[in-house]
Coordinates of C-alpha atoms and ligand atoms in Angstrom, one line a residue:
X98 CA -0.3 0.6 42.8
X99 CA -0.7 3.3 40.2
X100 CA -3.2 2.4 37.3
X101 CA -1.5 1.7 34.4
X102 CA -2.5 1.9 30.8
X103 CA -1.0 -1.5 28.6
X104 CA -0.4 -5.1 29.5
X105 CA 2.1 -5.6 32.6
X106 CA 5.2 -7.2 31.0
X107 CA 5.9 -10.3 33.6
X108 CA 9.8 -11.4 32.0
X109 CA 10.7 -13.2 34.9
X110 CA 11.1 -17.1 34.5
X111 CA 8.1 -18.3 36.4
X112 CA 5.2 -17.5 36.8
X113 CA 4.4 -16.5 33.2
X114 CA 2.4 -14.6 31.0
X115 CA -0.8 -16.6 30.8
X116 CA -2.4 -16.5 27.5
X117 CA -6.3 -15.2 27.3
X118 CA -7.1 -18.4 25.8
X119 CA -6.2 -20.3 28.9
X120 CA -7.8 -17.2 31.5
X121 CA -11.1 -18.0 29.5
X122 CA -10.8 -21.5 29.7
X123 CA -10.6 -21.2 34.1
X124 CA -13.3 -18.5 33.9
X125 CA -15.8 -21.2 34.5
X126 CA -18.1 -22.6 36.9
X127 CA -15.8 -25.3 38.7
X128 CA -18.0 -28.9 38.5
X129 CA -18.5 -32.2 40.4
X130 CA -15.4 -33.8 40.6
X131 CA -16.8 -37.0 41.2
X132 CA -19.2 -36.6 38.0
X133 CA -18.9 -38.0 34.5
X134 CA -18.0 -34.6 32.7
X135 CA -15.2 -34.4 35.0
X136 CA -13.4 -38.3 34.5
X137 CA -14.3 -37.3 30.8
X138 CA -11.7 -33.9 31.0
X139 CA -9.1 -35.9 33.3
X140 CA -8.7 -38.6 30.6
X141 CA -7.7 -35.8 28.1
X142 CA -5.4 -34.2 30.3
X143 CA -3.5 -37.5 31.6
X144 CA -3.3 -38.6 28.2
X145 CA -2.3 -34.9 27.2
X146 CA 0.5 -34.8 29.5
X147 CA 1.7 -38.2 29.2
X148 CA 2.7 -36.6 25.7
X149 CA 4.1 -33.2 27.2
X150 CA 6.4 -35.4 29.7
X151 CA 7.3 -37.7 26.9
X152 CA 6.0 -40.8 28.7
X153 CA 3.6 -43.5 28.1
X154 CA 4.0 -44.3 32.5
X155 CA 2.2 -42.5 35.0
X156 CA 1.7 -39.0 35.4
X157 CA 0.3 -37.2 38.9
X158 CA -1.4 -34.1 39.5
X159 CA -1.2 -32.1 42.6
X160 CA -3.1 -29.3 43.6
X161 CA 0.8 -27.8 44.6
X162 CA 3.1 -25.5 43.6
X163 CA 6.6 -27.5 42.8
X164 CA 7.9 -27.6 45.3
X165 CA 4.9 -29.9 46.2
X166 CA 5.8 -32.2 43.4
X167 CA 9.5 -32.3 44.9
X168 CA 8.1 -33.1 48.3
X169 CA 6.2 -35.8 46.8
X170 CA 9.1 -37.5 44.3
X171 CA 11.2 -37.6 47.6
X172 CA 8.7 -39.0 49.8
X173 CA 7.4 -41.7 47.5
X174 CA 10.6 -43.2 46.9
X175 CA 13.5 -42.5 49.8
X176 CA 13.5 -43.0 53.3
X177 CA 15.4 -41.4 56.2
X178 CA 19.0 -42.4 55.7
X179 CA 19.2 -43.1 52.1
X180 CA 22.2 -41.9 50.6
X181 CA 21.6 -39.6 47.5
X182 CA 23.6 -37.6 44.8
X183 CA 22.9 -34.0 43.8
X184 CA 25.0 -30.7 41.9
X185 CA 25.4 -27.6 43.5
X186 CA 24.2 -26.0 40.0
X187 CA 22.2 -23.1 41.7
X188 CA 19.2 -21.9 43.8
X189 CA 17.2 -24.4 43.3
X190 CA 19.3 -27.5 43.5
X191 CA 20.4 -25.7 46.9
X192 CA 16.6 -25.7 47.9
X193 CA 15.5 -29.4 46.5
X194 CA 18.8 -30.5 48.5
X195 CA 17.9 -28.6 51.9
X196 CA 14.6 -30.2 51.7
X197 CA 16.3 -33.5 51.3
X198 CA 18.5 -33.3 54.3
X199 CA 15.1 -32.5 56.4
X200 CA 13.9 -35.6 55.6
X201 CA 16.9 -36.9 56.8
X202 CA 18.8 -38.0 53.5
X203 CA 22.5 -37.8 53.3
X204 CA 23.2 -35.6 50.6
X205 CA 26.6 -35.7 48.8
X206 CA 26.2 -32.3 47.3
X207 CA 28.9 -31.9 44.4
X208 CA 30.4 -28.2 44.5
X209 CA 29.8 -26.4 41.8
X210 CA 30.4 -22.6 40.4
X211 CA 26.6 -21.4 39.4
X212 CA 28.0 -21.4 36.2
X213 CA 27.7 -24.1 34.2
X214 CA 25.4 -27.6 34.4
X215 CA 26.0 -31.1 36.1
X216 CA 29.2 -32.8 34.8
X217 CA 28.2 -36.4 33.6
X218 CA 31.9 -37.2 34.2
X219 CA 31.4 -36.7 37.9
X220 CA 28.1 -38.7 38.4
X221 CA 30.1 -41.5 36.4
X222 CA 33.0 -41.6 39.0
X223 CA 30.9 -40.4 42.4
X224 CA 28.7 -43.9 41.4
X225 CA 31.7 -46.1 40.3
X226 CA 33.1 -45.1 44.0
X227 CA 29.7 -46.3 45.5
X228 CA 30.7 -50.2 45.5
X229 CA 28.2 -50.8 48.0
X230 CA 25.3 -49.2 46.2
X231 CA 24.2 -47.0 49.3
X232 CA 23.3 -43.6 46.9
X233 CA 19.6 -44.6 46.4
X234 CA 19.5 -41.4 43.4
X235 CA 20.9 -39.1 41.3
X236 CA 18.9 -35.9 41.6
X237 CA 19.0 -32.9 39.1
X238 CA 17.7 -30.0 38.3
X239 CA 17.1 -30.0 34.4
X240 CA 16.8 -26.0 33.7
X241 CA 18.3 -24.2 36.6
X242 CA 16.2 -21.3 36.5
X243 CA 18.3 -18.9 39.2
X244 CA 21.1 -19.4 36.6
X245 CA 19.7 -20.1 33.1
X246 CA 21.6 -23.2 32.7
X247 CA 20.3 -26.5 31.3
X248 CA 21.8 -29.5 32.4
X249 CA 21.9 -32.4 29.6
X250 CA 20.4 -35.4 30.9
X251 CA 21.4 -37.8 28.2
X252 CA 24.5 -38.0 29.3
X253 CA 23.9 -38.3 33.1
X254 CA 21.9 -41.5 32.1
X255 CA 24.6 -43.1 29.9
X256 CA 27.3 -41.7 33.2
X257 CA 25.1 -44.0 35.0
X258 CA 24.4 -46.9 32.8
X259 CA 28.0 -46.9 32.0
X260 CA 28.6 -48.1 36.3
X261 CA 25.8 -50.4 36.4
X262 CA 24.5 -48.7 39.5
X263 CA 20.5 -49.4 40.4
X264 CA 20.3 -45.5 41.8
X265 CA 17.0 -43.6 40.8
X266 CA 17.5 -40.9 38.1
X267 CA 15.2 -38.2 39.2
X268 CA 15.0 -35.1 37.2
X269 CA 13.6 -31.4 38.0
X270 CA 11.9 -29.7 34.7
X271 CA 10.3 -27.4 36.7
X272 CA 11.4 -24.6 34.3
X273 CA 12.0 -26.9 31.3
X274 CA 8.8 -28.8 30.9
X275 CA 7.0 -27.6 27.4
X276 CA 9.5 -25.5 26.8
X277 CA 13.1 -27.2 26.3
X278 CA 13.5 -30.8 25.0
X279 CA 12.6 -33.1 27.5
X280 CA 11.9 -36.8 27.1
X281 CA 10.7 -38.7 30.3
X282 CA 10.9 -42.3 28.5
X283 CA 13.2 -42.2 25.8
X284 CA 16.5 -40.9 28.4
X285 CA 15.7 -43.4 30.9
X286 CA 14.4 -41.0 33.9
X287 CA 12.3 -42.5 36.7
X288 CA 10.9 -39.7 38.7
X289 CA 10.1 -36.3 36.8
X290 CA 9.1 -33.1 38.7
X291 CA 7.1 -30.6 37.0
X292 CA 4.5 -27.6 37.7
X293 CA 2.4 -25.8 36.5
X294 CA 3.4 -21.8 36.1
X295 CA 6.5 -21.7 34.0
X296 CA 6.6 -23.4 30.6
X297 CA 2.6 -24.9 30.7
X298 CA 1.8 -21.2 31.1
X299 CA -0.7 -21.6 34.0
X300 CA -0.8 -19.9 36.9
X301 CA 0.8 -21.3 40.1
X302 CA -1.1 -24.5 41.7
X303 CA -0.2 -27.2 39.9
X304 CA 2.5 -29.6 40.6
X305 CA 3.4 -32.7 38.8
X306 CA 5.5 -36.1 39.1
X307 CA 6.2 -38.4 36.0
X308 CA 6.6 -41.7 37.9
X309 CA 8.3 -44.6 35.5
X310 CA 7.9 -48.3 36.4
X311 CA 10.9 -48.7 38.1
X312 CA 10.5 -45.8 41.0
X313 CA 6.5 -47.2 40.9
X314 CA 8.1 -50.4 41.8
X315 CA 10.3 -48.9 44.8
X316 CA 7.4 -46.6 46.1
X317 CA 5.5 -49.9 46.7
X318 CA 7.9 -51.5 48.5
X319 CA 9.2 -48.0 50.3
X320 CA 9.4 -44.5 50.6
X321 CA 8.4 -42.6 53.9
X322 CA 4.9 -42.6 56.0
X323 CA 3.1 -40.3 53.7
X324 CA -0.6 -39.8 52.7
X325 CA -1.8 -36.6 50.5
X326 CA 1.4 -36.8 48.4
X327 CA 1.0 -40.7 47.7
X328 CA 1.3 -42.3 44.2
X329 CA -0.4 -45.3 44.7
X330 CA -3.8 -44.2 45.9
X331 CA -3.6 -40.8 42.8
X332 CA -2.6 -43.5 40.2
X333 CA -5.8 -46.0 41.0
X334 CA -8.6 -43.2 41.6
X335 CA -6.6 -41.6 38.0
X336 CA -7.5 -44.4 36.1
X337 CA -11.5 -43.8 36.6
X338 CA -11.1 -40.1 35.9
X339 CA -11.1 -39.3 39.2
X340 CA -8.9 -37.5 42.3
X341 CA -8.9 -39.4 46.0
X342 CA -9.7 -35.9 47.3
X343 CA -11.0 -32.2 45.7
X344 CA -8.3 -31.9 42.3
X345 CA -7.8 -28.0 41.9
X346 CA -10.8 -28.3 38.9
X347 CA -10.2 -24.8 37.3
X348 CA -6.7 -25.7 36.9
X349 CA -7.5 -28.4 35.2
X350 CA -9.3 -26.6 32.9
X351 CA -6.6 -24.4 31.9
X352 CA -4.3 -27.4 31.9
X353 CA -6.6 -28.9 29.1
X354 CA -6.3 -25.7 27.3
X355 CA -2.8 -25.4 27.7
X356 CA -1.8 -28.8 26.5
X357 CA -4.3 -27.8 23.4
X358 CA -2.2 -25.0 22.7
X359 CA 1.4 -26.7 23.0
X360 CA -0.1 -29.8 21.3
X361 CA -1.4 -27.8 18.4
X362 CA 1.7 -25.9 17.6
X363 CA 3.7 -28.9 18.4
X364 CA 6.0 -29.5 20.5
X365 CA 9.4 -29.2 17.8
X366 CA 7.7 -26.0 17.1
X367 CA 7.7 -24.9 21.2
X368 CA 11.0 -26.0 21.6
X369 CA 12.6 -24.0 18.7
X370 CA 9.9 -20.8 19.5
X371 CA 12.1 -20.9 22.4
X372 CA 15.8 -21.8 21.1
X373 CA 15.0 -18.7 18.6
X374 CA 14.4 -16.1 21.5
X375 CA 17.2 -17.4 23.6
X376 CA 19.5 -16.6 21.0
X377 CA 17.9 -13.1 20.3
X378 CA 18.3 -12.1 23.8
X379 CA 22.0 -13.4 23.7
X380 CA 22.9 -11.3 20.7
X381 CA 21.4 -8.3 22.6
X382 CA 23.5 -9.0 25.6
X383 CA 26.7 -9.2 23.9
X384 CA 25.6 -6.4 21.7
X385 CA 25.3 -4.5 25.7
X386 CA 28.8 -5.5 25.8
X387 CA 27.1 -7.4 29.2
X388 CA 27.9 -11.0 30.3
X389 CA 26.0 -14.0 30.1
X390 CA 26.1 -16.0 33.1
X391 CA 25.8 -19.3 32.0
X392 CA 30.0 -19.8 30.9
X393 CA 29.1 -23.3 28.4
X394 CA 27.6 -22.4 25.4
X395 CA 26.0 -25.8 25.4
X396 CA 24.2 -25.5 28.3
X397 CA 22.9 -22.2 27.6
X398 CA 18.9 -22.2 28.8
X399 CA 16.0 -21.4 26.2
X400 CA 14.0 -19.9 29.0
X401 CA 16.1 -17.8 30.6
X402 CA 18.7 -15.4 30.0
X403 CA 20.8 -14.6 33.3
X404 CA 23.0 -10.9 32.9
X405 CA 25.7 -10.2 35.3
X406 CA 26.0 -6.8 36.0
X407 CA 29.1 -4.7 35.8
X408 CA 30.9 -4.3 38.6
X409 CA 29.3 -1.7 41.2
X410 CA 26.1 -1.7 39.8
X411 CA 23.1 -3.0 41.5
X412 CA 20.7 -5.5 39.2
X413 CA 17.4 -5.1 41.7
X414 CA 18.0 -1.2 41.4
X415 CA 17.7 -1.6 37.6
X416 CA 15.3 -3.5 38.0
X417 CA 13.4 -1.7 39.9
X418 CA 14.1 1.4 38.0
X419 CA 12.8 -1.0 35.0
X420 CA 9.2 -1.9 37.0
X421 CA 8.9 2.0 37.7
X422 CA 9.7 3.5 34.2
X423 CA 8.3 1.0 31.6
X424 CA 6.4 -1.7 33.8
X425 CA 8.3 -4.5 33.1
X426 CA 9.1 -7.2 35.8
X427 CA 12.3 -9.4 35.4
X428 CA 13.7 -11.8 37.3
X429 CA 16.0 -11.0 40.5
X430 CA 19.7 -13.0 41.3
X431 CA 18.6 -15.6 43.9
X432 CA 21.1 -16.8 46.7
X433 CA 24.2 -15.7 46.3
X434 CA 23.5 -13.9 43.0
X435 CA 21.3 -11.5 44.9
X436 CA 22.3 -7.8 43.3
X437 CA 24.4 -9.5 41.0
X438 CA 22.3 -10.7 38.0
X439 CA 18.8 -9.9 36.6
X440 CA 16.9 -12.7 34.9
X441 CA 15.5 -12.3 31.4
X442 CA 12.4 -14.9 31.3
X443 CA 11.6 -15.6 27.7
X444 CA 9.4 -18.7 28.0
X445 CA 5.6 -19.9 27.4
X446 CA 3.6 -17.5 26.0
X447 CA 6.0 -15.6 23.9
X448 CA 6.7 -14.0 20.7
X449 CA 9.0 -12.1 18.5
X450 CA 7.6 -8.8 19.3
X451 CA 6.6 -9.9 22.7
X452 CA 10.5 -10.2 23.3
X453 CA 11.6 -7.1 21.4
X454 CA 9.1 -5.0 23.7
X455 CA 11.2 -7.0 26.6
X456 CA 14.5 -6.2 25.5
X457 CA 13.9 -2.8 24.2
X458 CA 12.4 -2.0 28.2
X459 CA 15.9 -3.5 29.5
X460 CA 18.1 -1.2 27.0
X461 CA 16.1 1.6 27.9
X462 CA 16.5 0.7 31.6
X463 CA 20.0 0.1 31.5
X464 CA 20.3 4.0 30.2
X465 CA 17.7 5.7 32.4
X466 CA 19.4 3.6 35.2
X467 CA 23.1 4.8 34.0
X468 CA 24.1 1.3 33.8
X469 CA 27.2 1.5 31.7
X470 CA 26.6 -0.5 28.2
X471 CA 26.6 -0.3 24.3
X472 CA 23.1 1.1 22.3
X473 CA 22.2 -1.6 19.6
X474 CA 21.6 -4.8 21.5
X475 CA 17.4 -4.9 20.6
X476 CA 18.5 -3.7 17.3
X477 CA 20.9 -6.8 17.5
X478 CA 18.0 -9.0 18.5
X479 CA 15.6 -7.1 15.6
X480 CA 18.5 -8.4 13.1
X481 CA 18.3 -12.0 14.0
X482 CA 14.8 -11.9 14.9
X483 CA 14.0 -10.7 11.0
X484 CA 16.3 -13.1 9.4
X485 CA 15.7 -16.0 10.6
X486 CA 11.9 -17.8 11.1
Ligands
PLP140 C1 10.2 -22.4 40.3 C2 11.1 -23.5 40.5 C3 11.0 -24.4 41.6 C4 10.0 -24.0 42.7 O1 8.7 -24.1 42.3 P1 7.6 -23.5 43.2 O2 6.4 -23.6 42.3 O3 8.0 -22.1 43.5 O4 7.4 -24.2 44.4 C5 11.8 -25.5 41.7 N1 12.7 -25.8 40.8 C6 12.9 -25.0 39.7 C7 13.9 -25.4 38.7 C8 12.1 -23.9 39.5 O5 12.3 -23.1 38.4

């Protein structure tokens, strides 16, 4: 790689920029994890992130990336021939589905167009069809990152609550967790997956599950043979402070610093930081005359922006043309998207000018690249950006 002069511009949504603050907090000698000083920082962070999850249950930390903590939620509480309910939103619900099936689960995988989020309507009537209660949960992926829609998961509780069904509702906020609304407690989810590298603005390692009482309930009773990814034995050597083996320690430090920051600027604030760029970047993509990939307004994501392309135009060649001009790295089209879309990541660590350098790289890009478009969408984004606080 060619030295560069200026800070690398990571826009893709996950991993993100980490902030110095959280760098410096990592940058030091890791400690006894069986120690005092260390069951003294764990009690900070679990109570920290019981607040982050919007949960006063359990909360378990994995030295994983996410798709760890999916491993783990699945593990814990299904076993081989369970019956379970997931939406064909994206990439990701694809993956978390996949895995599913190879641990023998019967997936009924509701079709959908990459385009939009899960359709409360259809959990309501694929339940009230299940007389027999054999789906065993209703899994979703909050923010579907490969798309940059949200999913609204009020309304998938109150779909189910409405057919009386005892399925698990267990939610993905991967991409949403400290960054979009989420509320572990309050909208009645039992599992929550989360990590560390999007929203918490960590880097990759840590992966998380929010476990309510009644999944705690059905992991003690079931579940599948399992051993590092087990509740039970986290949740009892937790509540001393301690890990029942080696925690990833300088993770944890930047975890305690990280829940510092979003704690301190409040969470309202974090969520609207981000409703407020999502809407910039919009207004520069319409401005482009480009199209937003996400088709329900409602469900657009506040951490990332997915553009389609126009037709005959590659997205990884303006990417890369992007990476090579102005050293800016943005998201590719996963799946089925691949060439089709480039992601806009505007989440954790972020501001306004943070996002104008962003969006200024991808207008220049979409020139130097020959992309066909309209000039003015960062001067769109400047407008809304300077009027509105
Ligand atoms: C990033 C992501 C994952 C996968 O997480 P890894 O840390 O890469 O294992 C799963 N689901 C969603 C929604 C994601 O954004």
């Amino acid at each position: 790689m060619p030295s560069r002069s200026g800070r690398h511009f990571l826009q893709i949504p996950g991993p993100t920029n980490v902030p110095d603050r959280i760098l410096r907090a990592m940058d030091r000698p890791t400690i006894d994890h069986r120690g005092p000083g260390f069951a003294q920082m764990a009690g900070e962070i679990f109570e920290g992130l019981k607040q982050i999850f919007g949960t006063g249950g359990s909360v378990v930390i994995y030295p994983s990336s996410g798709t760890g903590a999916w491993e783990a939620a699945i593990v814990n509480v299904l076993r081989a021939g369970d019956h379970v309910l997931m939406f064909e939103t994206g990439q990701f619900a694809g993956l978390w589905r996949k895995m599913a099936e190879r641990f023998g689960l019967v997936v009924d995988f509701v079709p959908g167009d990459w385009r939009r989020g899960v359709d409360a309507a259809s959990v309501e009537a694929k339940l009230a069809d299940d007389k027999t209660h054999r789906i065993k949960a209703v899994m979703v992926v909050h923010n579907e990152t490969s798309t940059g829609v949200t999913s609204r998961i009020p309304p998938i509780r109150r779909a189910i609550d409405r057919t009386g069904h005892p399925a698990l509702l267990m939610v993905d906020t991967i991409s949403s967790l400290g960054s979009i609304d989420y509320r572990h407690d309050e909208w009645g989810v039992d599992v929550t997956v989360g990590c560390s590298q999007k929203g918490l603005m960590l880097p990759p390692g840590l992966g998380f599950n929010a476990v309510g009482a009644k999944a705690a309930a059905v992991a003690k009773e079931g579940g599948m043979p399992r051993s590092f990814w087990d509740w039970d034995e986290m949740i009892k050597a937790n509540r001393a402070g301690y890990f029942p083996y080696t925690p990833a320690t300088n993770l944890l430090y930047g975890l305690r610093e990280a829940i510092d920051m979003l704690l301190d600027e409040g969470l309202p604030g974090v969520f609207a930081r981000h409703a407020r760029h999502a809407e910039a970047t919009r207004r520069a993509v319409r401005a482009w005359g480009l199209d937003i990939l996400c088709a329900e307004p409602e469900e657009y994501s506040n951490i990332t922006t997915a553009v389609m392309m126009p037709e005959g135009h590659d997205a990884d060649r303006l990417r890369a043309t992007i990476l090579d001009r102005f050293d800016m790295s943005l998201g590719t089209g996963l799946g089925k998207l691949a060439g089709k879309v480039f992601r806009i990541g505007h989440l954790g660590d972020f501001n306004d000018l943070m996002l104008m350098g962003s969006l200024s790289g991808v207008e220049m890009g979409l020139t130097v690249a020959e992309v066909p478009h309209r000039a003015g969408g960062a001067q769109a984004a400047m407008h809304y950006l300077a009027s509105t606080n």
